[in-house]
CSV table of C-alpha atoms and ligand atoms in Angstrom, one decimal:
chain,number,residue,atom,x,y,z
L,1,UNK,CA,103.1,106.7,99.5
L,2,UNK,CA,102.8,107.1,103.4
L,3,UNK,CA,100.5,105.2,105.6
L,4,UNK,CA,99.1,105.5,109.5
L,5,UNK,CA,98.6,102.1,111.2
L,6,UNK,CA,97.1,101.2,114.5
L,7,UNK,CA,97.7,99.2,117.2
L,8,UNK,CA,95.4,96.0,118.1
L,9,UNK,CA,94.4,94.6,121.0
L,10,UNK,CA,93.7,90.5,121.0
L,11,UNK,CA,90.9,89.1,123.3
L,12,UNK,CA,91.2,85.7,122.1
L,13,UNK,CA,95.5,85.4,121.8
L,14,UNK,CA,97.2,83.7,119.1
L,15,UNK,CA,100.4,82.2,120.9
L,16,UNK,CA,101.4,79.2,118.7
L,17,UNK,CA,102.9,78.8,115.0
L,18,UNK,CA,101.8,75.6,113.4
L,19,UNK,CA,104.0,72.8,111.9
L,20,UNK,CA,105.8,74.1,109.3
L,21,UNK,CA,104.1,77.6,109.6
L,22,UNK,CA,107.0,79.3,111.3
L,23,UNK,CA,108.1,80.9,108.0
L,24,UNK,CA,104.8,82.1,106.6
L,25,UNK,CA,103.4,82.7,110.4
L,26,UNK,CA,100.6,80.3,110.3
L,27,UNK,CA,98.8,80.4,113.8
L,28,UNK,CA,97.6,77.0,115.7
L,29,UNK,CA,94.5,78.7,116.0
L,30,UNK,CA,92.4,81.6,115.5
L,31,UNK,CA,92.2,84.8,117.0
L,32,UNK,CA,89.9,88.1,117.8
L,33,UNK,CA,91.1,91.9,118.7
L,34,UNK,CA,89.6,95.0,118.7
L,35,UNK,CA,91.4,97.9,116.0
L,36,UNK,CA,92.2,100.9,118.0
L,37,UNK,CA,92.4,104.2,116.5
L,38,UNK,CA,95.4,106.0,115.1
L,39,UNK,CA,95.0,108.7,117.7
L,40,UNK,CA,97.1,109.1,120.0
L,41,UNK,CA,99.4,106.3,118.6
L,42,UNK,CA,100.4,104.9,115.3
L,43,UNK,CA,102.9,103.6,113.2
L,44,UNK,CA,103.7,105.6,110.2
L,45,UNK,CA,105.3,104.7,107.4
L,46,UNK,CA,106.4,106.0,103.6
L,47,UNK,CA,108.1,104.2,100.8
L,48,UNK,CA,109.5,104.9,97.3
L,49,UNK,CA,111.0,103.4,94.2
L,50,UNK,CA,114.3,104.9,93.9
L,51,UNK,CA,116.5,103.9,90.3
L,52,UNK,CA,119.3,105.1,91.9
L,53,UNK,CA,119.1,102.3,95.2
L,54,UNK,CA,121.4,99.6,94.9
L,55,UNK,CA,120.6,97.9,97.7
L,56,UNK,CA,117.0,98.1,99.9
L,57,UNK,CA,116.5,100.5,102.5
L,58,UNK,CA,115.1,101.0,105.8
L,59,UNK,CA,115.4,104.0,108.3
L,60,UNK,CA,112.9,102.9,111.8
L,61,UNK,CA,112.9,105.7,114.2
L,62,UNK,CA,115.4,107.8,112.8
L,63,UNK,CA,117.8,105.2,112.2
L,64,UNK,CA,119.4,103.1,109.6
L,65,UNK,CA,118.8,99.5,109.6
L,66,UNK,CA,120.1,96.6,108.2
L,67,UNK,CA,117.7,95.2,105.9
L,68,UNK,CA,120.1,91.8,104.7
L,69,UNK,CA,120.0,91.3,108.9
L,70,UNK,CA,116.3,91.3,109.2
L,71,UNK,CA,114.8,88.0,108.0
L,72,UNK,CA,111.3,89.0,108.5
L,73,UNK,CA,111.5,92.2,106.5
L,74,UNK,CA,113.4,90.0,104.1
L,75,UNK,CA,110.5,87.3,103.4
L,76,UNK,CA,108.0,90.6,103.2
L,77,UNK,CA,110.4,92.5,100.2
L,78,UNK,CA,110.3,88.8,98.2
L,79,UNK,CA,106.7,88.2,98.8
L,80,UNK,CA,105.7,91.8,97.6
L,81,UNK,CA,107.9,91.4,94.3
L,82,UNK,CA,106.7,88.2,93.3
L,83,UNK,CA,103.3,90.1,93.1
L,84,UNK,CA,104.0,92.9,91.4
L,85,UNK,CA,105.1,94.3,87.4
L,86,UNK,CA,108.5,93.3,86.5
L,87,UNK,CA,109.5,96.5,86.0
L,88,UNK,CA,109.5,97.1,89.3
L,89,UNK,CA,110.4,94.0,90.8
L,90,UNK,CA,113.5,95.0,90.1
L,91,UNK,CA,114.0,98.8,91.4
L,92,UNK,CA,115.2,99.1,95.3
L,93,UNK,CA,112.6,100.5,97.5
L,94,UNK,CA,113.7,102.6,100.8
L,95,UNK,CA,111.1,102.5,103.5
L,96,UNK,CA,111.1,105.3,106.1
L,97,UNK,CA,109.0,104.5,109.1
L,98,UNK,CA,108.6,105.5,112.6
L,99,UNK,CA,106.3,105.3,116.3
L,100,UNK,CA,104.7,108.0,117.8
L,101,UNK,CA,104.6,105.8,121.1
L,102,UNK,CA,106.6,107.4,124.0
L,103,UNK,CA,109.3,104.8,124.1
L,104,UNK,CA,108.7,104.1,127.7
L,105,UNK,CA,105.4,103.6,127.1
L,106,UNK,CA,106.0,99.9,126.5
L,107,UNK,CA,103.7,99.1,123.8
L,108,UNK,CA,104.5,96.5,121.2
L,109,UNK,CA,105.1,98.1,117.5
L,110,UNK,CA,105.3,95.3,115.4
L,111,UNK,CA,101.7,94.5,115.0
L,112,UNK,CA,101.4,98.4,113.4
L,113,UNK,CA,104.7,98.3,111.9
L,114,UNK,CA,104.4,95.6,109.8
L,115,UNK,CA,100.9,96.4,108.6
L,116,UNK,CA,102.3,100.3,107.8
L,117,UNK,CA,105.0,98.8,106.0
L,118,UNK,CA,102.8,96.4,103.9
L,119,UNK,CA,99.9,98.8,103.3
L,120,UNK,CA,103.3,101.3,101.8
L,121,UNK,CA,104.5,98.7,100.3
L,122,UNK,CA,101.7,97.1,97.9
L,123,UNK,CA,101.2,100.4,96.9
L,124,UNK,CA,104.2,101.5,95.4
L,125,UNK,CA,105.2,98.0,94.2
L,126,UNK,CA,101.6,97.7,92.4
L,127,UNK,CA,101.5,94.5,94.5
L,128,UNK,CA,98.3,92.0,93.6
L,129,UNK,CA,99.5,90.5,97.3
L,130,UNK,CA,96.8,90.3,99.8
L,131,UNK,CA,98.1,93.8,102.3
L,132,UNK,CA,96.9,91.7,105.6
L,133,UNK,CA,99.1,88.2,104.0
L,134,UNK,CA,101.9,90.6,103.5
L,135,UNK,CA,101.6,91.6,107.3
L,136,UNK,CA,101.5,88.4,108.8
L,137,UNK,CA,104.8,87.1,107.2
L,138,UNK,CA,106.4,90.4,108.8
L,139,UNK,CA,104.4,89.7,112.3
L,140,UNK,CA,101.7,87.0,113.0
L,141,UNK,CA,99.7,89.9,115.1
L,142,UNK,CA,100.3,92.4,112.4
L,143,UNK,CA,98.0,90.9,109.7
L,144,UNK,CA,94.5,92.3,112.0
L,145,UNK,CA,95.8,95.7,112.0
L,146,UNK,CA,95.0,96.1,108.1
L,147,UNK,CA,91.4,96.0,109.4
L,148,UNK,CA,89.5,98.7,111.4
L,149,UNK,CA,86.7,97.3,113.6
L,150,UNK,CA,86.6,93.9,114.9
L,151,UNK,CA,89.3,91.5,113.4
L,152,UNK,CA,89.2,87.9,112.9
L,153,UNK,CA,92.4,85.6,112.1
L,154,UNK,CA,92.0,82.7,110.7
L,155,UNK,CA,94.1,80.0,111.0
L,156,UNK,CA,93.3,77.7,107.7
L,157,UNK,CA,94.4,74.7,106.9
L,158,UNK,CA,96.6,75.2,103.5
L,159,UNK,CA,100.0,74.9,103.7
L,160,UNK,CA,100.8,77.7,101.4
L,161,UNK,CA,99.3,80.0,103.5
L,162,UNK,CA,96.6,81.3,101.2
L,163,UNK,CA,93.6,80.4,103.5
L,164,UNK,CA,95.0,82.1,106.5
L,165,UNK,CA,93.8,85.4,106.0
L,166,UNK,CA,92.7,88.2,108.4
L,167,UNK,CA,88.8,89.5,108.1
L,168,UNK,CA,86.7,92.1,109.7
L,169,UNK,CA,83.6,90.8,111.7
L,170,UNK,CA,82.3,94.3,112.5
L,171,UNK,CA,82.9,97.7,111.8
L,172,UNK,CA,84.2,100.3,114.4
L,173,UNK,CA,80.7,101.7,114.2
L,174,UNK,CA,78.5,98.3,115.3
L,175,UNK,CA,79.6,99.5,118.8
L,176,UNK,CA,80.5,102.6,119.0
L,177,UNK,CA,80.6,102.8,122.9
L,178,UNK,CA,83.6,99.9,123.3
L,179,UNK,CA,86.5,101.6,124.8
L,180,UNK,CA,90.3,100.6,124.8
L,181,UNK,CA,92.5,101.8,127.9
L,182,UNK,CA,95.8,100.7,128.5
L,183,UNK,CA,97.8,100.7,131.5
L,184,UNK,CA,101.3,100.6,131.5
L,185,UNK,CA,102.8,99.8,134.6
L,186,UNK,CA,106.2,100.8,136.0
L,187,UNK,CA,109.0,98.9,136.3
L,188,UNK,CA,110.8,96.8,133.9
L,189,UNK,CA,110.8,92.9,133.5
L,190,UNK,CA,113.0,90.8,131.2
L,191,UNK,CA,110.8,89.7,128.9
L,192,UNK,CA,110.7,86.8,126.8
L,193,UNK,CA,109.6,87.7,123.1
L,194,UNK,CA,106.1,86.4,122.1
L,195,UNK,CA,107.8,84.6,119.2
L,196,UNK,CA,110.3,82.6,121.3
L,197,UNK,CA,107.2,82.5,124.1
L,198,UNK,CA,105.1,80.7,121.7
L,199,UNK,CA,107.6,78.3,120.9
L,200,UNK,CA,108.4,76.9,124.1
L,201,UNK,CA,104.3,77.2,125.1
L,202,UNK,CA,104.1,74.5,122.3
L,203,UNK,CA,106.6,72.3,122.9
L,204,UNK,CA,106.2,72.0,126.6
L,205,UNK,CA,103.0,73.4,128.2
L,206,UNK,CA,100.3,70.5,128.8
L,207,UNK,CA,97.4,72.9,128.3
L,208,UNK,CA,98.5,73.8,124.5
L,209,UNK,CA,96.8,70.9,122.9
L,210,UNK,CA,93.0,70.8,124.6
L,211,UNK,CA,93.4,75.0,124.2
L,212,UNK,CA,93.9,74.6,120.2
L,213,UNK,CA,91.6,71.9,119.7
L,214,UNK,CA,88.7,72.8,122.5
L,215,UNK,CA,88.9,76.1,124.3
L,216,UNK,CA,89.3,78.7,121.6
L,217,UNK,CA,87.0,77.2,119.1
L,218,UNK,CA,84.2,77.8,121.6
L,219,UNK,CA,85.4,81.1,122.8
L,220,UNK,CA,85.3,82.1,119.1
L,221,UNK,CA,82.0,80.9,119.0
L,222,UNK,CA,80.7,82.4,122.0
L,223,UNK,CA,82.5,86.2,122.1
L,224,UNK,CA,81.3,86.3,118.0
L,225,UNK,CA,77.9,85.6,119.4
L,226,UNK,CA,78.8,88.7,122.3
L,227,UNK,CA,80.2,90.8,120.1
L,228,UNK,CA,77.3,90.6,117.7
L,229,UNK,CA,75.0,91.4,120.2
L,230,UNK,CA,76.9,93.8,121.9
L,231,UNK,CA,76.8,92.0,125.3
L,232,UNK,CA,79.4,93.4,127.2
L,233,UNK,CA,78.8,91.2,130.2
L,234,UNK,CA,79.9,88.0,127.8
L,235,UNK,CA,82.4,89.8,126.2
L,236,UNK,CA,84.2,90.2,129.3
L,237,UNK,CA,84.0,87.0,130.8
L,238,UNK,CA,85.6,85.2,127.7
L,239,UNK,CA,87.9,88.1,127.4
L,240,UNK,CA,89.1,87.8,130.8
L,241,UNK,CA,89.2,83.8,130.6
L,242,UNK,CA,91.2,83.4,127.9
L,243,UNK,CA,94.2,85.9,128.7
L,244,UNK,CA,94.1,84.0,132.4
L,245,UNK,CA,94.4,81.1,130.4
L,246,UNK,CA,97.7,82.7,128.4
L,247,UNK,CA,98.5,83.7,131.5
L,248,UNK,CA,98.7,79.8,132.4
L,249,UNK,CA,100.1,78.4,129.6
L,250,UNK,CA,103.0,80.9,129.8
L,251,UNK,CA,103.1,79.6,133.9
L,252,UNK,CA,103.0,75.8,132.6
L,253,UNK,CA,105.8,76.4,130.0
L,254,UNK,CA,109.3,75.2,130.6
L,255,UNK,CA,111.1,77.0,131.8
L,256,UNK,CA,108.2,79.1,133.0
L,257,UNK,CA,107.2,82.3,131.3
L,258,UNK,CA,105.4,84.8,134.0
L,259,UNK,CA,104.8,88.9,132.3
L,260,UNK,CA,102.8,89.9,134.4
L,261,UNK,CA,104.5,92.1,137.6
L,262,UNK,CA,102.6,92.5,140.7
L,263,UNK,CA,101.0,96.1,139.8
L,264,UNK,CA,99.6,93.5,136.8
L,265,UNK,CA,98.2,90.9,139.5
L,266,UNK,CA,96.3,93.9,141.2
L,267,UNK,CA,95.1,95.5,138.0
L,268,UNK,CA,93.3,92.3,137.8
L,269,UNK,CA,92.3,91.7,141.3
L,270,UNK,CA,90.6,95.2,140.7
L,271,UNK,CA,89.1,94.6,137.8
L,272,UNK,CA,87.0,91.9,139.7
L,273,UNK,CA,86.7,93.9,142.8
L,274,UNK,CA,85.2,96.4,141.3
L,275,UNK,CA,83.0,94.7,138.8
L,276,UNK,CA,81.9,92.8,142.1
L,277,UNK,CA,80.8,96.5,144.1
L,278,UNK,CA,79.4,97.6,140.5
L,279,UNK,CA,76.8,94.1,140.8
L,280,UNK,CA,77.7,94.2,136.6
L,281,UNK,CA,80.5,93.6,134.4
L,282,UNK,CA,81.7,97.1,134.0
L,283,UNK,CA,85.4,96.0,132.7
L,284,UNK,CA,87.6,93.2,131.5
L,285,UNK,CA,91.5,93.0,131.1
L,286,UNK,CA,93.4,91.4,128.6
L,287,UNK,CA,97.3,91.0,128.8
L,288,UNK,CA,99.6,90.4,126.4
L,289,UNK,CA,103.2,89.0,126.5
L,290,UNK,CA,104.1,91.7,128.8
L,291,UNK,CA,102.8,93.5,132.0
L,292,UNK,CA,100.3,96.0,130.3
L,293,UNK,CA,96.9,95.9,131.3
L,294,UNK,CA,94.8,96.2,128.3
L,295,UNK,CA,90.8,97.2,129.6
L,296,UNK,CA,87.8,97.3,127.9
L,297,UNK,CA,84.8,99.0,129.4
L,298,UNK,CA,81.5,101.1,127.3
L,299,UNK,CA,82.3,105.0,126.7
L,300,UNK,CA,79.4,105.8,129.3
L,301,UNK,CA,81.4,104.1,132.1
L,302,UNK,CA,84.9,105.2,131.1
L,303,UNK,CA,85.2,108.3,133.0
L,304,UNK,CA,84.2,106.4,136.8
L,305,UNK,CA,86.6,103.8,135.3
L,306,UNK,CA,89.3,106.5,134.8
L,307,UNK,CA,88.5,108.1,138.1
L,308,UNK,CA,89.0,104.2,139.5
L,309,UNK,CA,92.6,103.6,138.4
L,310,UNK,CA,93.3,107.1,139.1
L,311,UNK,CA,92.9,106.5,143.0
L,312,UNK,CA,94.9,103.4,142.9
L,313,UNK,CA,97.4,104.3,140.1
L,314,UNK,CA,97.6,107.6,140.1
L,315,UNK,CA,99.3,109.3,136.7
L,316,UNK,CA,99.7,112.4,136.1
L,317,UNK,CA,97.3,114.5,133.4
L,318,UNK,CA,100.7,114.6,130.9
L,319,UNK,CA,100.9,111.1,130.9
L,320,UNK,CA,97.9,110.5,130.1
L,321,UNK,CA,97.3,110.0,126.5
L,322,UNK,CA,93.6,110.4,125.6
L,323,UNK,CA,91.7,110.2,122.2
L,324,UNK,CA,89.1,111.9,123.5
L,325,UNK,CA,90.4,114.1,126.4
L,326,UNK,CA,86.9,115.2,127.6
L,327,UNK,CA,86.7,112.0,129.1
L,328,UNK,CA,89.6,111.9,131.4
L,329,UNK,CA,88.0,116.0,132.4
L,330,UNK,CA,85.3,114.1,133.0
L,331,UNK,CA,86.9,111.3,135.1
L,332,UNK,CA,87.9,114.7,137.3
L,333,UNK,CA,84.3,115.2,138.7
L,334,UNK,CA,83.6,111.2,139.9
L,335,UNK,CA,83.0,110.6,143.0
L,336,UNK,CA,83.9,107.3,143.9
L,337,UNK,CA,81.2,105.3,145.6
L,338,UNK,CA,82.7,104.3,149.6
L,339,UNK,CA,82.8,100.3,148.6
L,340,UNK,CA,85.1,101.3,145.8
L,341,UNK,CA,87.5,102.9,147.5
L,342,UNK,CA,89.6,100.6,149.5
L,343,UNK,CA,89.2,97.4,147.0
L,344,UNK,CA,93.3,96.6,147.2
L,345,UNK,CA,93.2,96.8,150.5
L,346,UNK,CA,96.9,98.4,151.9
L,347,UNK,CA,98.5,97.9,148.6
L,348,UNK,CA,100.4,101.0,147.8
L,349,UNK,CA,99.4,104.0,145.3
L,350,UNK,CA,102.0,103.4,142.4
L,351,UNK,CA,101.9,105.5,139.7
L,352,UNK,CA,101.3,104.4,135.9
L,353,UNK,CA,104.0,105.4,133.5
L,354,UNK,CA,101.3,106.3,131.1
L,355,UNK,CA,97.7,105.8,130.9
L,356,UNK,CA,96.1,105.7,127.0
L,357,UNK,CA,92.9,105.9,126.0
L,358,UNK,CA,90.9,104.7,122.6
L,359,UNK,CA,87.6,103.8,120.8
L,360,UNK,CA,87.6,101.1,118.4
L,361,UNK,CA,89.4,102.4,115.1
L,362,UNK,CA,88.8,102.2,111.2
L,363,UNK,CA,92.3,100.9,110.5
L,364,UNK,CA,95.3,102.3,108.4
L,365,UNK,CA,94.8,105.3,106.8
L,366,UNK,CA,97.1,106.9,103.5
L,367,UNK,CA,98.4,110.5,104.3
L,368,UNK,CA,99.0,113.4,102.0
L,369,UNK,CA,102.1,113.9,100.9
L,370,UNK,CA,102.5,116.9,103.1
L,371,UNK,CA,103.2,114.0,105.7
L,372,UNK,CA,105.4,112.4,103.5
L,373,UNK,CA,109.0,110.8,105.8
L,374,UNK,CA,110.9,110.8,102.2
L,375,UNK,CA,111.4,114.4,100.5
L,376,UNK,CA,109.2,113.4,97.5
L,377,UNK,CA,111.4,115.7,95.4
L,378,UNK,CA,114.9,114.7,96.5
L,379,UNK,CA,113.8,111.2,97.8
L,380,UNK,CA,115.7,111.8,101.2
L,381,UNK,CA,114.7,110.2,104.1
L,382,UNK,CA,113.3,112.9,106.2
L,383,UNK,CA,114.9,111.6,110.3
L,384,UNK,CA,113.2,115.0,112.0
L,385,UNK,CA,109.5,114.5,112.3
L,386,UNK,CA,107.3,112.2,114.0
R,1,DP6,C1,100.3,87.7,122.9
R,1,DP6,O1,102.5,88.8,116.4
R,1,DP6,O2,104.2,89.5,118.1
R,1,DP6,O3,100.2,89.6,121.4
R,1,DP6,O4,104.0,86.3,114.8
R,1,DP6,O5,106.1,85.8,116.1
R,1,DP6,O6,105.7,88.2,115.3
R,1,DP6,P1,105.0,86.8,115.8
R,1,DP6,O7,104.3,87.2,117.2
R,1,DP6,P2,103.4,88.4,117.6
R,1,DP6,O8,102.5,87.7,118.7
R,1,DP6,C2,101.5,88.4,119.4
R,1,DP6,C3,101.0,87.5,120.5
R,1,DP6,C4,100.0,88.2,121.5
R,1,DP6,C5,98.6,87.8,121.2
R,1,DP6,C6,97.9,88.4,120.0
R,1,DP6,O9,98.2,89.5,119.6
R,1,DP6,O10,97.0,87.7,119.5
C-alpha cells in the first residue's frame, strides 16, 4: 500500500496545545490552510505486514530509524492497532517513506509525513481509525493534509480527542484560480521547533489568551465568509493579519522567538508595496515557524507576481519548482510597470534558494504498485528511488 501526501499551508495558525492535549495534539484553537498539490512535492509512503518482523520498522529517506526512539510514531502504531482485526494487531509492520523536497529547500515534512504514514497505515492494518485523527497524534498540522481543498481543524472540546477532527470546507475546484508560491530564502537560522515554540507562546506571551478566545474565532468567521465567496481582497487581509499576529506572539514569548530573517521582513514589505502600486490586493504572505514566505495570489496574476520576486530575488529557472511551468515562461514576457520596480528601495538582489509554485490540491493519493518503496515480492525496503 503506498500513498502521495501534500504539503499544507495554514492562513489562520494553530500554535498552542491545550491542557492535557499535548499527547493526543489537541489545538487551543482552530485552524484554516489551503491543500497544495502533490506536484512538485510530496511525501510518499508504503507499508506492509510482514510475519517475519519482530520488531516495527521504519526506513525515512533511505535510512533506518529507530522506531522504540520516536514517541510520536509510537502513540500512532498503538492507536492504529487498537482499531484494527486482532489478527493483525499483532503482525509488525515496516513503513518505508521518503521526501521529494530538495533538502535545502527548507520546507517542513511532518505535516505530509504523518498524513502518508497514516493514510498507509489504516490501510494495511484494516484500521476503523479516523486517517486525519491518526495524523494529528503523529503532527498537530498533519491531520489537514488528509484533505484536498480547503481544510478546517477543529479544536473540540472532548477530552478524548474524538471531536477534534479535521474537515474540508471547499474542494480544490470552488477556486480554481488560488495559487500557492513559496519562497525560500537563503541563509540559515536556528530555529526553534513549532512544538517547543508553542509551548513557551503559551506559557509566557500576553497576547495567547485574547488570540484563543477573540481573534481567531472571528478570523474563522470572516476568512470562511471570504473563502466562500472567493474574495481575494478579504482573504488576504486576515491571512496577512493573523501570521503578523504569530509573528508577535513568537516576539512576545520568553525568551523571544523571531523566524523570520531580513530577506522575510522585505518579502513582506513587498508584498504591501506592491499591492499598494497595484491599488488591489493582488497577494498575501503567510509565514510559518520559519523564514519561508508562503504567497497566495489568483492564477491570472501569478506570472507579473513571478516576474516581481524575480527582479528582487532573483533564482535561477532550475530552482524553480513549478506545477505548472508555463507560468513561470510566462512570468518571462512581464514587463514590470516603473512604480514597481524600485519598491525595496537600495536593498540588495539576493537570490532565493528555490522558488515553488502550486494550485490548491485534492489531497493524498494511493499509487500503483509499480511505485511501491517495499519489493512487494521480497518485502525489501527499496532505499534507491524517490
Ligand atoms: C506554524 O504541526 O508542526 O505551521 O503538532 O507539535 O507537531 P506539532 O506542531 P506542527 O505545528 C505547525 C505550526 C504552524 C501553523 C500551522 O500549520 O497551523
Amino acid at each position: 500500500m503506498t500513498v502521495a501526501a501534500p504539503i499544507n499551508i495554514a492562513f489562520i495558525k494553530y500554535w498552542g496545545k491545550r491542557e492535557g492535549g499535548e499527547h493526543l495534539i489537541l489545538p487551543t484553537n482552530d485552524s484554516f490552510s489551503i491543500t497544495l498539490s502533490t506536484e512538485p512535492f510530496r511525501s510518499k509512503t508504503t507499508a506492509v505486514l510482514d510475519a517475519s518482523l519482530t520488531e516495527d520498522e521504519l526506513w525515512l529517506n533511505g535510512e533506518k530509524e529507530s522506531v522504540a526512539g520516536n514517541p510520536r510514531l509510537v502513540h500512532v502504531l498503538a492507536a492504529v492497532r487498537s482499531t484494527c482485526p486482532a489478527d493483525r494487531a499483532k503482525l509488525k509492520v515496516r513503513v518505508v517513506s521518503n521526501n521529494n523536497f530538495p533538502t535545502a529547500a527548507g520546507m517542513a515534512s511532518s505535516a505530509s509525513g504523518y498524513c502518508a504514514l497514516a493514510c498507509a497505515l489504516v490501510k494495511v492494518f484494516q484500521s476503523t481509525a479516523d486517517v486525519s485523527v491518526l495524523a494529528r497524534v503523529g503532527s498537530g498540522s498533519a491531520c489537514r493534509s488528509v484533505y484536498g481543498g480547503f481544510v478546517k481543524w477543529l479544536q473540540g472540546t472532548n477530552a478524548d480527542g474524538t471531536d477534534c477532527i479535521a474537515e474540508q470546507f471547499a474542494n480544490a475546484a470552488h477556486w480554481p484560480e488560488m495559487t500557492v508560491l513559496c519562497a525560500v530564502v537563503k541563509g540559515h537560522k536556528k530555529d526553534v521547533s513549532s512544538t517547543k515554540g508553542m509551548q513557551l507562546s503559551l506559557q509566557t506571551s500576553p497576547m495567547m489568551p485574547a488570540r484563543i478566545r477573540d481573534v481567531v474565532p472571528a478570523r474563522m468567521a470572516a476568512v470562511s465568509e471570504a473563502v466562500r465567496n472567493r474574495d481575494f481582497a478579504s482573504f488576504a487581509a486576515i491571512t496577512m493579519s493573523d501570521s503578523d499576529d504569530l509573528q508577535a506572539v513568537c516576539r512576545t514569548t520568553t525568551p523571544t522567538i523571531v523566524y523570520a530573517t531580513d530577506d522575510s521582513f522585505q518579502i513582506i514589505k513587498l508584498v504591501h508595496a506592491f499591492n499598494e502600486a497595484k491599488g488591489r490586493k493582488v497577494l498575501a504572505y503567510t509565514f510559518d515557524a520559519g523564514a519561508n514566505a508562503f504567497l497566495f495570489t489568483l492564477r491570472p496574476d501569478v506570472p507579473e507576481v513571478v516576474a516581481l520576486v524575480n527582479h528582487y530575488f532573483p533564482t535561477p529557472d532550475e530552482l524553480c519548482a513549478f506545477n505548472d511551468p508555463s507560468l513561470l515562461r510566462a512570468s518571462k514576457a512581464v514587463t514590470l510597470a516603473p512604480n514597481c520596480t524600485a519598491l525595496l528601495g537600495d536593498y540588495p538582489k539576493r537570490p532565493l534558494t528555490y522558488l515553488l509554485q502550486s494550485p490548491v490540491g485534492d489531497g493524498p493519493r494511493e499509487m500503483s504498485d509499480a511505485e511501491s518503496l517495499i519489493n512487494l515480492s521480497t518485502l525489501a525496503p527499496i532505499l534507491t528511488v524517490s
